mmCIF file of C-alpha atoms in Angstrom:
data_model
loop_
_atom_site.group_PDB
_atom_site.id
_atom_site.type_symbol
_atom_site.label_atom_id
_atom_site.label_comp_id
_atom_site.label_asym_id
_atom_site.label_seq_id
_atom_site.Cartn_x
_atom_site.Cartn_y
_atom_site.Cartn_z
ATOM 1 C CA MET A 643 6.719 37.743 -1.508
ATOM 2 C CA ALA A 644 6.227 33.980 -1.222
ATOM 3 C CA GLU A 645 4.015 32.835 1.612
ATOM 4 C CA GLN A 646 5.983 31.508 4.591
ATOM 5 C CA LEU A 647 5.355 27.800 5.094
ATOM 6 C CA THR A 648 4.599 26.804 8.640
ATOM 7 C CA THR A 649 4.366 23.502 10.491
ATOM 8 C CA ASP A 650 0.698 24.157 11.311
ATOM 9 C CA ALA A 651 -0.274 25.135 7.752
ATOM 10 C CA LEU A 652 -2.393 22.016 7.215
ATOM 11 C CA LYS A 653 -3.798 21.366 10.664
ATOM 12 C CA PRO A 654 -4.323 23.445 13.785
ATOM 13 C CA MET A 655 -1.444 23.309 16.285
ATOM 14 C CA SER A 656 -0.479 25.280 19.388
ATOM 15 C CA ASP A 657 3.022 26.573 20.076
ATOM 16 C CA ILE A 658 3.924 23.544 22.182
ATOM 17 C CA GLN A 659 2.724 21.147 19.478
ATOM 18 C CA ILE A 660 4.820 22.977 16.896
ATOM 19 C CA ALA A 661 7.896 22.879 19.144
ATOM 20 C CA GLN A 662 7.432 19.145 19.763
ATOM 21 C CA THR A 663 7.017 18.525 16.038
ATOM 22 C CA ARG A 664 10.169 20.467 15.113
ATOM 23 C CA THR A 665 12.108 18.531 17.772
ATOM 24 C CA PHE A 666 10.846 15.232 16.362
ATOM 25 C CA ILE A 667 11.881 16.168 12.830
ATOM 26 C CA ASP A 668 15.292 17.374 14.001
ATOM 27 C CA GLY A 669 15.737 13.945 15.575
ATOM 28 C CA LEU A 670 14.839 12.179 12.345
ATOM 29 C CA GLU A 671 17.402 14.222 10.445
ATOM 30 C CA GLN A 672 20.216 13.329 12.857
ATOM 31 C CA GLY A 673 22.582 10.919 11.160
ATOM 32 C CA SER A 674 20.259 10.340 8.214
ATOM 33 C CA THR A 675 22.075 9.568 4.972
ATOM 34 C CA PRO A 676 20.698 9.367 1.425
ATOM 35 C CA TYR A 677 19.309 5.915 0.715
ATOM 36 C CA TRP A 678 21.527 5.612 -2.357
ATOM 37 C CA ASP A 679 24.599 5.723 -0.114
ATOM 38 C CA ALA A 680 23.135 3.311 2.435
ATOM 39 C CA VAL A 681 22.528 0.409 0.046
ATOM 40 C CA GLU A 682 24.833 -1.816 -1.988
ATOM 41 C CA ILE A 683 23.611 -4.200 -4.655
ATOM 42 C CA GLY A 684 23.345 -7.637 -3.069
ATOM 43 C CA ASP A 685 22.429 -6.339 0.387
ATOM 44 C CA GLU A 686 19.988 -8.754 1.968
ATOM 45 C CA LEU A 687 17.951 -7.967 5.052
ATOM 46 C CA ALA A 688 15.172 -9.849 6.829
ATOM 47 C CA ARG A 689 12.915 -9.252 9.797
ATOM 48 C CA GLU A 690 10.062 -11.108 11.416
ATOM 49 C CA LEU A 691 6.743 -9.380 12.005
ATOM 50 C CA THR A 692 3.720 -10.709 13.874
ATOM 51 C CA LEU A 693 0.605 -9.443 12.151
ATOM 52 C CA THR A 694 -1.410 -8.841 15.284
ATOM 53 C CA PRO A 695 -5.070 -7.936 15.069
ATOM 54 C CA GLU A 696 -4.301 -4.454 16.405
ATOM 55 C CA LEU A 697 -1.601 -3.835 13.793
ATOM 56 C CA VAL A 698 -3.969 -4.861 11.006
ATOM 57 C CA VAL A 699 -6.664 -2.503 12.268
ATOM 58 C CA LEU A 700 -4.190 0.387 12.481
ATOM 59 C CA TYR A 701 -3.170 -0.207 8.863
ATOM 60 C CA ALA A 702 -6.722 -0.513 7.560
ATOM 61 C CA ASP A 703 -7.988 2.509 9.470
ATOM 62 C CA GLY A 704 -5.267 4.688 7.918
ATOM 63 C CA VAL A 705 -6.681 4.003 4.470
ATOM 64 C CA GLU A 706 -10.296 3.857 5.645
ATOM 65 C CA ASP A 707 -10.764 0.255 4.513
ATOM 66 C CA PHE A 708 -13.466 -1.129 6.772
ATOM 67 C CA ASN A 709 -13.860 -4.569 5.201
ATOM 68 C CA PRO A 710 -14.805 -6.875 8.123
ATOM 69 C CA TRP A 711 -12.601 -9.637 6.702
ATOM 70 C CA TYR A 712 -9.651 -7.818 8.297
ATOM 71 C CA GLU A 713 -11.155 -7.517 11.769
ATOM 72 C CA GLY A 714 -9.460 -9.696 14.360
ATOM 73 C CA TRP A 715 -10.066 -6.858 16.801
ATOM 74 C CA THR A 716 -13.131 -4.729 17.374
ATOM 75 C CA MET A 717 -13.820 -2.037 19.913
ATOM 76 C CA ASN A 718 -16.567 -3.963 21.629
ATOM 77 C CA GLY A 719 -15.216 -7.478 21.421
ATOM 78 C CA TRP A 720 -11.438 -6.877 21.371
ATOM 79 C CA ARG A 721 -9.516 -9.890 19.982
ATOM 80 C CA ALA A 722 -11.533 -12.512 18.102
ATOM 81 C CA GLU A 723 -11.062 -15.052 15.326
ATOM 82 C CA GLY A 724 -12.953 -12.889 12.877
ATOM 83 C CA SER A 725 -14.364 -14.137 9.596
ATOM 84 C CA SER A 726 -13.348 -14.140 5.937
ATOM 85 C CA PRO A 727 -13.878 -16.406 2.928
ATOM 86 C CA PHE A 728 -10.786 -18.289 4.109
ATOM 87 C CA GLY A 729 -12.068 -18.910 7.643
ATOM 88 C CA SER A 730 -10.718 -16.511 10.257
ATOM 89 C CA ALA A 731 -9.776 -12.875 9.631
ATOM 90 C CA ILE A 732 -7.089 -12.202 7.031
ATOM 91 C CA VAL A 733 -4.596 -9.430 6.412
ATOM 92 C CA PRO A 734 -5.394 -6.752 3.763
ATOM 93 C CA PRO A 735 -3.793 -7.814 0.472
ATOM 94 C CA LEU A 736 -1.027 -5.179 0.328
ATOM 95 C CA LEU A 737 -0.361 -4.737 4.048
ATOM 96 C CA VAL A 738 2.940 -6.600 3.964
ATOM 97 C CA SER A 739 4.051 -4.456 1.026
ATOM 98 C CA HIS A 740 3.817 -1.384 3.238
ATOM 99 C CA PHE A 741 6.009 -2.985 5.905
ATOM 100 C CA VAL A 742 8.768 -3.837 3.433
ATOM 101 C CA LEU A 743 10.251 -0.387 3.911
ATOM 102 C CA ALA A 744 10.944 -1.211 7.564
ATOM 103 C CA VAL A 745 13.119 -4.055 6.312
ATOM 104 C CA GLN A 746 14.814 -2.678 3.209
ATOM 105 C CA PHE A 747 15.779 0.472 5.151
ATOM 106 C CA ASP A 748 18.167 -1.059 7.679
ATOM 107 C CA HIS A 749 16.330 -0.374 10.941
ATOM 108 C CA THR A 750 19.543 -0.405 12.958
ATOM 109 C CA LYS A 751 20.579 2.835 11.242
ATOM 110 C CA PRO A 752 18.846 6.243 11.105
ATOM 111 C CA PHE A 753 16.043 6.213 8.556
ATOM 112 C CA SER A 754 16.917 7.752 5.182
ATOM 113 C CA ILE A 755 14.220 10.388 5.288
ATOM 114 C CA GLY A 756 13.402 12.137 2.045
ATOM 115 C CA SER A 757 13.284 8.891 0.053
ATOM 116 C CA ILE A 758 10.203 8.240 -2.080
ATOM 117 C CA HIS A 759 8.662 4.919 -3.045
ATOM 118 C CA THR A 760 7.923 5.048 -6.793
ATOM 119 C CA PHE A 761 6.894 1.565 -7.986
ATOM 120 C CA HIS A 762 5.934 -1.926 -6.936
ATOM 121 C CA GLU A 763 4.885 -5.067 -8.753
ATOM 122 C CA SER A 764 3.367 -7.471 -6.280
ATOM 123 C CA GLU A 765 2.246 -11.064 -6.418
ATOM 124 C CA ILE A 766 -0.408 -11.975 -3.862
ATOM 125 C CA ILE A 767 0.066 -15.717 -3.641
ATOM 126 C CA ALA A 768 -2.051 -16.730 -0.653
ATOM 127 C CA PRO A 769 -4.134 -15.038 2.054
ATOM 128 C CA ILE A 770 -2.335 -14.358 5.344
ATOM 129 C CA PRO A 771 -4.343 -15.139 8.487
ATOM 130 C CA VAL A 772 -4.361 -12.385 11.095
ATOM 131 C CA GLY A 773 -1.967 -13.387 13.869
ATOM 132 C CA THR A 774 0.610 -14.987 11.573
ATOM 133 C CA THR A 775 4.282 -14.252 12.110
ATOM 134 C CA VAL A 776 5.910 -13.624 8.760
ATOM 135 C CA GLU A 777 9.459 -13.087 7.620
ATOM 136 C CA ILE A 778 9.942 -10.199 5.206
ATOM 137 C CA ARG A 779 13.174 -10.661 3.270
ATOM 138 C CA THR A 780 14.546 -8.020 0.904
ATOM 139 C CA ARG A 781 17.452 -8.115 -1.526
ATOM 140 C CA ALA A 782 18.881 -5.069 -3.309
ATOM 141 C CA ILE A 783 19.181 -6.096 -6.949
ATOM 142 C CA ASP A 784 19.900 -2.825 -8.763
ATOM 143 C CA LYS A 785 20.844 0.820 -8.407
ATOM 144 C CA TYR A 786 20.241 3.025 -11.414
ATOM 145 C CA GLU A 787 19.902 6.625 -12.527
ATOM 146 C CA LYS A 788 17.121 7.854 -14.782
ATOM 147 C CA ARG A 789 16.526 11.450 -15.856
ATOM 148 C CA GLY A 790 18.880 12.703 -13.170
ATOM 149 C CA ARG A 791 17.220 10.773 -10.364
ATOM 150 C CA ARG A 792 18.644 7.872 -8.389
ATOM 151 C CA TYR A 793 16.703 4.667 -7.767
ATOM 152 C CA VAL A 794 17.305 1.510 -5.753
ATOM 153 C CA ARG A 795 15.473 -1.681 -6.739
ATOM 154 C CA HIS A 796 14.683 -4.542 -4.357
ATOM 155 C CA GLU A 797 13.043 -7.923 -4.615
ATOM 156 C CA VAL A 798 10.999 -9.124 -1.678
ATOM 157 C CA GLU A 799 9.604 -12.379 -0.322
ATOM 158 C CA VAL A 800 7.176 -12.791 2.558
ATOM 159 C CA THR A 801 6.882 -16.231 4.150
ATOM 160 C CA ASN A 802 5.287 -17.836 7.181
ATOM 161 C CA VAL A 803 7.962 -18.291 9.841
ATOM 162 C CA ALA A 804 6.312 -21.458 11.173
ATOM 163 C CA ASP A 805 5.904 -23.449 7.965
ATOM 164 C CA GLN A 806 7.649 -21.396 5.230
ATOM 165 C CA THR A 807 4.434 -20.872 3.243
ATOM 166 C CA LEU A 808 5.201 -18.276 0.588
ATOM 167 C CA TYR A 809 2.537 -15.583 0.777
ATOM 168 C CA PHE A 810 3.812 -12.668 -1.247
ATOM 169 C CA ARG A 811 6.534 -11.560 -3.663
ATOM 170 C CA GLU A 812 7.383 -8.084 -4.864
ATOM 171 C CA LEU A 813 9.705 -5.970 -6.952
ATOM 172 C CA ARG A 814 9.934 -2.343 -5.810
ATOM 173 C CA ASP A 815 11.806 0.890 -6.485
ATOM 174 C CA ILE A 816 12.766 3.657 -4.098
ATOM 175 C CA MET A 817 13.909 7.070 -5.344
ATOM 176 C CA SER A 818 16.724 8.401 -3.186
ATOM 177 C CA LEU A 819 17.563 12.009 -2.364
ATOM 178 C CA MET B 789 -29.795 -8.071 -0.785
ATOM 179 C CA GLU B 790 -28.167 -11.225 -2.124
ATOM 180 C CA THR B 791 -24.975 -11.888 -0.225
ATOM 181 C CA SER B 792 -21.936 -14.014 -0.985
ATOM 182 C CA ARG B 793 -19.213 -14.998 1.449
ATOM 183 C CA SER B 794 -16.733 -14.590 -1.393
ATOM 184 C CA TYR B 795 -17.197 -10.798 -1.564
ATOM 185 C CA PRO B 796 -17.201 -8.055 1.080
ATOM 186 C CA PRO B 797 -20.584 -7.562 2.754
ATOM 187 C CA GLY B 798 -22.618 -4.924 0.960
ATOM 188 C CA THR B 799 -21.262 -5.530 -2.529
ATOM 189 C CA ARG B 800 -24.059 -6.140 -4.991
ATOM 190 C CA PRO B 801 -24.294 -9.082 -7.404
ATOM 191 C CA ASP B 802 -23.700 -6.765 -10.378
ATOM 192 C CA ASP B 803 -20.424 -5.605 -8.818
ATOM 193 C CA ARG B 804 -18.946 -9.101 -8.844
ATOM 194 C CA VAL B 805 -16.681 -10.014 -11.721
ATOM 195 C CA THR B 806 -17.455 -13.524 -12.929
ATOM 196 C CA ALA B 807 -15.912 -15.582 -15.726
ATOM 197 C CA ASP B 808 -18.592 -14.120 -17.996
ATOM 198 C CA THR B 809 -17.845 -10.457 -17.286
ATOM 199 C CA PRO B 810 -16.909 -8.776 -20.586
ATOM 200 C CA VAL B 811 -13.822 -6.821 -21.581
ATOM 201 C CA GLY B 812 -14.593 -3.133 -21.105
ATOM 202 C CA TYR B 813 -16.276 -3.627 -17.724
ATOM 203 C CA GLU B 814 -15.489 -0.677 -15.438
ATOM 204 C CA LEU B 815 -14.820 -1.213 -11.756
ATOM 205 C CA GLN B 816 -16.736 1.004 -9.365
ATOM 206 C CA SER B 817 -14.592 3.933 -8.180
ATOM 207 C CA LEU B 818 -13.716 4.628 -4.576
ATOM 208 C CA LYS B 819 -13.104 8.150 -3.300
ATOM 209 C CA LYS B 820 -10.634 8.981 -0.534
ATOM 210 C CA LYS B 821 -9.383 12.275 0.833
ATOM 211 C CA ALA B 822 -5.652 12.593 1.447
ATOM 212 C CA ALA B 823 -6.046 13.746 5.049
ATOM 213 C CA VAL B 824 -2.757 14.874 6.544
ATOM 214 C CA GLN B 825 -3.714 13.380 9.922
ATOM 215 C CA LEU B 826 -3.821 9.910 8.328
ATOM 216 C CA MET B 827 -0.778 10.529 6.111
ATOM 217 C CA GLY B 828 1.262 11.345 9.217
ATOM 218 C CA SER B 829 -0.020 8.573 11.452
ATOM 219 C CA ARG B 830 2.612 6.329 13.032
ATOM 220 C CA LEU B 831 1.838 3.271 10.943
ATOM 221 C CA TRP B 832 1.798 5.234 7.687
ATOM 222 C CA GLY B 833 4.032 8.250 7.155
ATOM 223 C CA ARG B 834 5.250 9.468 10.547
ATOM 224 C CA PHE B 835 8.757 8.080 9.906
ATOM 225 C CA ASN B 836 9.236 10.469 6.966
ATOM 226 C CA PRO B 837 8.154 14.119 7.385
ATOM 227 C CA ASN B 838 7.759 14.438 3.619
ATOM 228 C CA HIS B 839 4.416 12.788 4.260
ATOM 229 C CA TRP B 840 3.018 15.276 6.772
ATOM 230 C CA ASP B 841 5.178 18.351 7.474
ATOM 231 C CA PRO B 842 4.842 21.318 5.074
ATOM 232 C CA VAL B 843 8.184 22.807 6.124
ATOM 233 C CA TYR B 844 10.210 19.629 5.597
ATOM 234 C CA ALA B 845 8.384 18.813 2.374
ATOM 235 C CA ALA B 846 9.275 22.254 0.965
ATOM 236 C CA LYS B 847 12.908 21.685 1.936
ATOM 237 C CA THR B 848 13.009 18.605 -0.291
ATOM 238 C CA GLY B 849 11.379 20.406 -3.215
ATOM 239 C CA LEU B 850 7.773 19.335 -2.729
ATOM 240 C CA GLU B 851 4.896 21.817 -2.938
ATOM 241 C CA ALA B 852 3.196 20.158 0.040
ATOM 242 C CA PRO B 853 3.369 16.914 2.015
ATOM 243 C CA ILE B 854 2.713 13.890 -0.169
ATOM 244 C CA GLN B 855 0.925 10.673 0.611
ATOM 245 C CA THR B 856 2.929 7.473 0.788
ATOM 246 C CA GLY B 857 2.353 5.685 -2.491
ATOM 247 C CA GLU B 858 1.279 2.599 -0.574
ATOM 248 C CA MET B 859 -1.880 4.434 0.490
ATOM 249 C CA SER B 860 -2.915 4.727 -3.177
ATOM 250 C CA SER B 861 -2.047 1.079 -3.669
ATOM 251 C CA ALA B 862 -4.267 0.167 -0.720
ATOM 252 C CA TYR B 863 -7.128 2.194 -2.223
ATOM 253 C CA LEU B 864 -6.763 0.353 -5.524
ATOM 254 C CA ALA B 865 -6.568 -2.992 -3.754
ATOM 255 C CA GLU B 866 -9.776 -2.216 -1.852
ATOM 256 C CA MET B 867 -11.536 -1.523 -5.151
ATOM 257 C CA CYS B 868 -10.226 -4.796 -6.582
ATOM 258 C CA VAL B 869 -11.389 -6.789 -3.550
ATOM 259 C CA ASN B 870 -14.876 -5.319 -4.019
ATOM 260 C CA HIS B 871 -15.039 -6.768 -7.527
ATOM 261 C CA PHE B 872 -12.860 -9.875 -7.413
ATOM 262 C CA GLY B 873 -13.498 -10.816 -3.783
ATOM 263 C CA GLU B 874 -11.569 -13.791 -2.450
ATOM 264 C CA HIS B 875 -9.925 -14.414 -5.845
ATOM 265 C CA PHE B 876 -7.767 -11.324 -5.360
ATOM 266 C CA PHE B 877 -5.960 -13.156 -2.532
ATOM 267 C CA THR B 878 -4.910 -16.234 -4.500
ATOM 268 C CA GLY B 879 -2.470 -15.660 -7.315
ATOM 269 C CA ALA B 880 -3.199 -12.055 -8.283
ATOM 270 C CA ARG B 881 -0.481 -9.752 -9.612
ATOM 271 C CA ILE B 882 -0.829 -6.023 -9.127
ATOM 272 C CA SER B 883 1.575 -3.281 -10.167
ATOM 273 C CA CYS B 884 1.456 0.367 -9.164
ATOM 274 C CA LYS B 885 3.649 3.160 -10.478
ATOM 275 C CA TYR B 886 3.431 6.466 -8.642
ATOM 276 C CA VAL B 887 3.641 8.834 -11.605
ATOM 277 C CA ALA B 888 2.747 11.971 -9.651
ATOM 278 C CA ALA B 889 2.560 12.792 -5.991
ATOM 279 C CA THR B 890 -0.732 12.785 -4.142
ATOM 280 C CA ILE B 891 -0.802 16.070 -2.254
ATOM 281 C CA ALA B 892 -2.373 16.619 1.165
ATOM 282 C CA ASN B 893 -6.086 17.433 0.954
ATOM 283 C CA GLU B 894 -6.564 16.138 -2.575
ATOM 284 C CA VAL B 895 -9.554 13.872 -3.159
ATOM 285 C CA ILE B 896 -8.418 10.735 -4.937
ATOM 286 C CA SER B 897 -10.653 8.426 -6.939
ATOM 287 C CA THR B 898 -9.711 4.916 -8.017
ATOM 288 C CA HIS B 899 -10.483 3.468 -11.445
ATOM 289 C CA GLY B 900 -10.212 0.190 -13.276
ATOM 290 C CA ILE B 901 -11.213 -1.197 -16.665
ATOM 291 C CA ILE B 902 -10.994 -4.812 -17.760
ATOM 292 C CA THR B 903 -8.875 -4.798 -20.912
ATOM 293 C CA ALA B 904 -8.430 -8.506 -21.614
ATOM 294 C CA LYS B 905 -9.534 -11.948 -20.516
ATOM 295 C CA GLN B 906 -8.084 -15.328 -21.280
ATOM 296 C CA GLU B 907 -9.191 -18.863 -20.482
ATOM 297 C CA ASN B 908 -6.706 -20.942 -18.525
ATOM 298 C CA ALA B 909 -6.770 -24.200 -16.630
ATOM 299 C CA ASP B 910 -8.060 -22.543 -13.475
ATOM 300 C CA GLY B 911 -10.723 -20.325 -14.996
ATOM 301 C CA VAL B 912 -10.528 -16.938 -16.680
ATOM 302 C CA ARG B 913 -7.524 -14.673 -16.236
ATOM 303 C CA PHE B 914 -8.531 -11.008 -16.338
ATOM 304 C CA THR B 915 -6.222 -8.086 -17.084
ATOM 305 C CA VAL B 916 -7.332 -4.770 -15.619
ATOM 306 C CA ASN B 917 -5.926 -1.300 -16.159
ATOM 307 C CA LEU B 918 -5.827 0.536 -12.859
ATOM 308 C CA TRP B 919 -5.271 4.140 -11.947
ATOM 309 C CA ALA B 920 -5.921 6.726 -9.262
ATOM 310 C CA GLN B 921 -6.475 10.380 -10.042
ATOM 311 C CA ASN B 922 -7.338 13.650 -8.356
ATOM 312 C CA GLU B 923 -10.463 15.726 -8.915
ATOM 313 C CA ALA B 924 -8.858 17.510 -11.872
ATOM 314 C CA GLY B 925 -8.368 14.159 -13.596
ATOM 315 C CA GLU B 926 -4.586 14.183 -13.109
ATOM 316 C CA LYS B 927 -3.339 10.617 -12.819
ATOM 317 C CA LYS B 928 -1.295 9.952 -9.691
ATOM 318 C CA THR B 929 -0.896 6.193 -9.774
ATOM 319 C CA VAL B 930 -1.103 3.880 -12.767
ATOM 320 C CA GLY B 931 -0.950 0.128 -12.743
ATOM 321 C CA ALA B 932 -2.341 -3.184 -13.792
ATOM 322 C CA LEU B 933 -3.909 -6.254 -12.294
ATOM 323 C CA ASP B 934 -3.944 -9.865 -13.426
ATOM 324 C CA VAL B 935 -6.360 -12.085 -11.534
ATOM 325 C CA THR B 936 -8.024 -15.422 -12.169
ATOM 326 C CA VAL B 937 -11.728 -16.028 -11.549
ATOM 327 C CA PRO B 938 -12.755 -19.700 -11.521
ATOM 328 C CA ARG B 939 -15.066 -20.754 -14.325
ATOM 329 C CA GLU B 940 -17.740 -22.015 -11.902
ATOM 330 C CA GLN B 941 -18.215 -18.458 -10.671
ATOM 331 C CA GLY B 942 -19.944 -17.721 -13.955
ATOM 332 C CA ALA B 943 -22.653 -20.200 -13.110
ATOM 333 C CA GLU B 944 -23.785 -18.366 -9.960
#
């Protein structure tokens, strides 16, 4: 008989932690629709994001990248200018790529859980200083099927809200349920 | 140890790609464990239980929770910054295709080999094959990098 999968299979959890986790997942599933159905070619979405020192540290810690160039916040000193080859602290090179999903998935609707990011081609045009407010703009440019799977393709631009400096461009694919 | 502001502290002079670095040069690997606690953190995969919940992942046909692909991309980018330093932030192109899922608890290593170099007006444009694989050598992410290193870097 196949082994029964459990919520705590990969990390220790008590009964209350398991119950809270199941409730959270049930909430995510409420109203969620496949990404394929949520997007039309030509859809354009944009959001502004301030790349605070704390946000940058959260991102970098998740991938265990401890390059001090990204530190506009430290435990002892809290917020500081930081230091990088470009002057003050800068944002890790692909950080904004990670945040694209919070734009291309319309945040005013339930998240299309179950989708999988499969590809990106990114152009890192200029370093982004920590503290910058950027606009992430996405445009759905294609929907296609390949080997029985459904994909949505977007193009992305990231610019400085204050002076329209273009920092980053990307092409990316999401595989939908 | 000789230091350079253009590269992360702790990188050694031999790690730095200069205009004179030959085709065939191998980037130094990084190793990272796909820890489910990081995969399911709020900033990374919490929004999608495929990235941290075994029960939900099984429901969508996965053998176990899978890392967001962007985590592999970040690992590869970290390796590239170690070797190309500040030049990675000015006009680099990097592609990543997630050809297989990175499963919770796998240990991932990053790899890169310079496959071509070409003189241009700004210096030398390098092409690098990139990939990330698990301990069994199964490739999870494949990609490429194009990055320019100024000619004067070769004179350091």
